[in-house]
Short mmCIF file of C-alpha atoms in Angstrom, two decimals:
data_model
loop_
_atom_site.label_atom_id
_atom_site.label_comp_id
_atom_site.label_asym_id
_atom_site.label_seq_id
_atom_site.Cartn_x
_atom_site.Cartn_y
_atom_site.Cartn_z
CA UNK A 244 1.43 3.19 -37.75
CA UNK A 245 1.65 6.33 -35.64
CA UNK A 246 4.03 5.95 -32.72
CA UNK A 247 3.17 7.63 -29.40
CA UNK A 248 6.59 9.29 -29.55
CA UNK A 249 5.50 11.15 -32.67
CA UNK A 250 2.31 12.36 -31.00
CA UNK A 251 4.06 13.34 -27.78
CA UNK A 252 7.23 14.90 -29.16
CA UNK A 253 6.12 18.31 -27.83
CA UNK A 254 4.64 16.94 -24.59
CA UNK A 255 6.47 15.98 -21.41
CA UNK A 256 5.18 12.65 -20.11
CA UNK A 257 5.66 12.27 -16.36
CA UNK A 258 5.68 8.74 -14.93
CA UNK A 259 4.83 8.78 -11.23
CA UNK A 260 5.97 5.29 -10.25
CA UNK A 261 8.73 3.67 -8.23
CA UNK A 262 8.54 0.50 -10.32
CA UNK A 263 11.58 -0.23 -12.51
CA UNK A 264 9.37 -2.57 -14.53
CA UNK A 265 6.97 0.26 -15.42
CA UNK A 266 9.88 2.45 -16.45
CA UNK A 267 11.21 -0.33 -18.68
CA UNK A 268 7.81 -0.94 -20.26
CA UNK A 269 7.04 2.73 -20.86
CA UNK A 270 10.40 3.08 -22.56
CA UNK A 271 9.14 0.60 -25.14
CA UNK A 272 6.63 3.27 -26.21
CA UNK A 273 8.37 6.54 -25.45
CA UNK A 274 12.10 7.22 -25.92
CA UNK A 275 12.08 9.94 -23.27
CA UNK A 276 9.93 10.76 -20.25
CA UNK A 277 10.27 12.24 -16.78
CA UNK A 278 10.28 10.02 -13.70
CA UNK A 279 8.75 11.81 -10.73
CA UNK A 280 10.40 11.59 -7.35
CA UNK A 281 8.76 9.15 -4.98
CA UNK A 282 6.01 10.44 -2.70
CA UNK A 283 3.96 8.89 0.06
CA UNK A 284 0.51 8.13 -1.31
CA UNK A 285 -2.44 6.84 0.67
CA UNK A 286 -3.27 3.59 -1.14
CA UNK A 287 -6.16 2.61 1.10
CA UNK A 288 -9.59 2.12 -0.44
CA UNK A 289 -13.18 1.69 0.75
CA UNK A 290 -14.18 -1.83 1.71
CA UNK A 291 -17.20 -1.82 -0.59
CA UNK A 292 -15.24 -1.31 -3.82
CA UNK A 293 -15.11 -4.46 -6.00
CA UNK A 294 -11.58 -5.87 -6.11
CA UNK A 295 -11.32 -5.35 -9.88
CA UNK A 296 -11.96 -1.60 -9.46
CA UNK A 297 -9.31 -1.04 -6.81
CA UNK A 298 -6.36 -0.47 -9.21
CA UNK A 299 -8.11 2.39 -11.01
CA UNK A 300 -9.16 3.88 -7.66
CA UNK A 301 -5.56 3.87 -6.46
CA UNK A 302 -4.18 5.14 -9.78
CA UNK A 303 -6.51 8.14 -9.42
CA UNK A 304 -5.29 8.69 -5.85
CA UNK A 305 -1.72 8.66 -7.12
CA UNK A 306 -2.63 11.18 -9.82
CA UNK A 307 -4.13 13.48 -7.19
CA UNK A 308 -0.94 13.22 -5.11
CA UNK A 309 1.14 14.45 -8.06
CA UNK A 310 -1.33 17.03 -9.38
CA UNK A 311 1.03 19.90 -8.58
CA UNK A 312 3.31 18.65 -11.37
CA UNK A 313 0.66 19.29 -14.01
CA UNK A 314 1.16 22.17 -16.42
CA UNK A 315 0.34 22.92 -20.06
CA UNK A 316 2.28 20.49 -22.24
CA UNK A 317 2.58 17.82 -19.56
CA UNK A 318 0.89 14.44 -19.19
CA UNK A 319 0.95 12.57 -15.89
CA UNK A 320 0.82 8.75 -15.95
CA UNK A 321 -0.01 6.81 -12.78
CA UNK A 322 -0.76 3.11 -12.38
CA UNK A 323 -1.44 0.38 -9.85
CA UNK A 324 -1.46 -3.41 -10.20
CA UNK A 325 -3.19 -5.97 -8.00
CA UNK A 326 -3.37 -9.76 -7.94
CA UNK A 327 -6.81 -11.18 -7.14
CA UNK A 328 -7.39 -14.77 -6.03
CA UNK A 329 -10.80 -15.96 -4.82
CA UNK A 330 -11.92 -12.34 -4.66
CA UNK A 331 -9.06 -11.48 -2.28
CA UNK A 332 -6.51 -8.85 -3.23
CA UNK A 333 -2.95 -10.07 -2.75
CA UNK A 334 -0.79 -7.00 -2.48
CA UNK A 335 2.91 -6.76 -1.84
CA UNK A 336 4.05 -9.20 0.87
CA UNK A 337 4.92 -6.57 3.46
CA UNK A 338 5.09 -9.29 6.07
CA UNK A 339 8.37 -10.47 4.56
CA UNK A 340 9.50 -14.00 3.73
CA UNK A 341 6.62 -15.93 5.27
CA UNK A 342 3.99 -13.64 3.75
CA UNK A 343 5.54 -14.15 0.31
CA UNK A 344 5.64 -17.93 0.76
CA UNK A 345 2.00 -17.97 1.88
CA UNK A 346 0.93 -15.97 -1.19
CA UNK A 347 2.69 -18.33 -3.59
CA UNK A 348 1.17 -21.33 -1.83
CA UNK A 349 -2.25 -19.76 -2.40
CA UNK A 350 -1.52 -19.22 -6.12
CA UNK A 351 -0.02 -22.68 -6.66
CA UNK A 352 -2.03 -24.89 -9.00
CA UNK A 353 -4.68 -22.21 -9.54
CA UNK A 354 -5.75 -19.43 -11.89
CA UNK A 355 -5.78 -15.88 -10.59
CA UNK A 356 -6.48 -12.45 -12.05
CA UNK A 357 -4.07 -9.55 -12.48
CA UNK A 358 -5.60 -6.10 -12.93
CA UNK A 359 -3.70 -2.91 -13.69
CA UNK A 360 -5.40 0.46 -13.45
CA UNK A 361 -3.92 3.42 -15.33
CA UNK A 362 -4.78 7.11 -15.13
CA UNK A 363 -3.67 9.69 -17.70
CA UNK A 364 -3.99 13.30 -16.55
CA UNK A 365 -3.28 16.58 -18.33
CA UNK A 366 -3.90 20.10 -17.08
CA UNK A 367 -7.40 19.98 -18.58
CA UNK A 368 -8.68 16.39 -18.36
CA UNK A 369 -8.18 12.93 -16.90
CA UNK A 370 -8.88 9.44 -18.25
CA UNK A 371 -8.64 6.07 -16.51
CA UNK A 372 -8.80 2.50 -17.75
CA UNK A 373 -7.94 -0.99 -16.56
CA UNK A 374 -6.65 -4.19 -18.11
CA UNK A 375 -7.32 -7.75 -16.92
CA UNK A 376 -5.07 -10.79 -17.40
CA UNK A 377 -5.68 -14.32 -16.13
CA UNK A 378 -2.61 -16.28 -15.01
CA UNK A 379 -2.45 -20.00 -14.20
CA UNK A 380 0.27 -21.52 -12.04
CA UNK A 381 1.16 -25.19 -12.12
CA UNK A 382 1.55 -26.92 -8.78
CA UNK A 383 4.58 -25.31 -7.15
CA UNK A 384 6.70 -27.58 -4.92
CA UNK A 385 7.39 -26.10 -1.50
CA UNK A 386 11.15 -26.21 -2.13
CA UNK A 387 10.74 -24.20 -5.35
CA UNK A 388 8.61 -21.57 -3.60
CA UNK A 389 11.13 -21.13 -0.81
CA UNK A 390 14.07 -21.01 -3.20
CA UNK A 391 12.40 -18.33 -5.31
CA UNK A 392 11.50 -16.19 -2.31
CA UNK A 393 14.99 -16.50 -0.82
CA UNK A 394 16.74 -15.64 -4.10
CA UNK A 395 14.38 -13.09 -5.66
CA UNK A 396 13.02 -11.49 -2.47
CA UNK A 397 9.82 -10.43 -4.27
CA UNK A 398 8.65 -8.13 -1.51
CA UNK A 399 7.93 -5.23 -3.88
CA UNK A 400 5.69 -7.28 -6.17
CA UNK A 401 1.96 -7.81 -5.95
CA UNK A 402 1.27 -11.49 -5.37
CA UNK A 403 4.92 -12.04 -4.43
CA UNK A 404 6.12 -12.93 -7.92
CA UNK A 405 7.47 -11.42 -11.11
CA UNK A 406 6.27 -13.12 -14.30
CA UNK A 407 9.46 -12.05 -16.05
CA UNK A 408 11.58 -13.90 -13.48
CA UNK A 409 12.36 -17.62 -13.44
CA UNK A 410 9.30 -18.37 -11.32
CA UNK A 411 7.26 -17.30 -14.33
CA UNK A 412 9.24 -19.45 -16.74
CA UNK A 413 9.01 -22.65 -14.69
CA UNK A 414 5.78 -22.12 -12.77
CA UNK A 415 3.24 -20.44 -15.06
CA UNK A 416 1.41 -22.92 -17.25
CA UNK A 417 -0.98 -20.51 -18.96
CA UNK A 418 -1.84 -16.86 -19.49
CA UNK A 419 -4.90 -15.24 -20.99
CA UNK A 420 -4.48 -11.58 -21.87
CA UNK A 421 -1.61 -9.10 -21.88
CA UNK A 422 1.71 -10.43 -20.58
CA UNK A 423 3.06 -6.94 -19.92
CA UNK A 424 0.01 -6.17 -17.81
CA UNK A 425 1.22 -8.78 -15.32
CA UNK A 426 4.57 -6.96 -15.20
CA UNK A 427 2.75 -3.78 -14.24
CA UNK A 428 1.78 -1.84 -17.37
CA UNK A 429 -0.63 -2.94 -20.14
CA UNK A 430 1.51 -1.67 -23.00
CA UNK A 431 -0.91 -2.44 -25.86
CA UNK A 432 -3.88 -0.74 -24.18
CA UNK A 433 -1.65 2.13 -23.07
CA UNK A 434 -0.48 2.64 -26.66
CA UNK A 435 -4.08 3.03 -27.82
CA UNK A 436 -4.96 5.41 -25.01
CA UNK A 437 -1.83 7.52 -25.54
CA UNK A 438 -2.65 7.70 -29.24
CA UNK A 439 -6.21 8.83 -28.58
CA UNK A 440 -5.79 11.04 -25.50
CA UNK A 441 -5.39 14.32 -27.39
CA UNK A 442 -7.42 13.43 -30.50
CA UNK A 443 -10.42 15.49 -29.47
CA UNK A 444 -8.18 18.27 -28.28
CA UNK A 445 -7.01 19.12 -24.81
#
């Protein structure tokens, strides 16, 4: 098996993400990469875009915001993850505690979809893809929801939960697709795309 690290030993991979989970997951594939400093990116999107296409749209917007970092021998990686329930995108609970509680109430006892969009950009080309995972929550008691929100403060997480945290262990009854995708980076799909990105030449 060819490891991405072997392919990219002469290429600087730049991760443009504030997410510590994405950094942790990318480290599973690459022993060394550059983490770009945080920038303000317009993450708005047109109302007529299907919910499942929003993560790729935003990952491309992030790539455009960091385009000045591109140079020969560099690869920029940007990503965005959304939680979709009943066709509605549940982003980060910027409204604080009550917004997070309301999101978890909505997810309780139901199956929702997690989509991550990823864009890989070099100085000569760009490629985007997305990964879909279905997640099912058991019925979550109100006390459990409030305890999780108060302890974990999941205000930086789409859908107001982290699957790798105890809410995932005790609350998720089923998952269909890539577990790591729910954390924020579809590692298996990313491995394949990293492996193939330069196959046809830059």
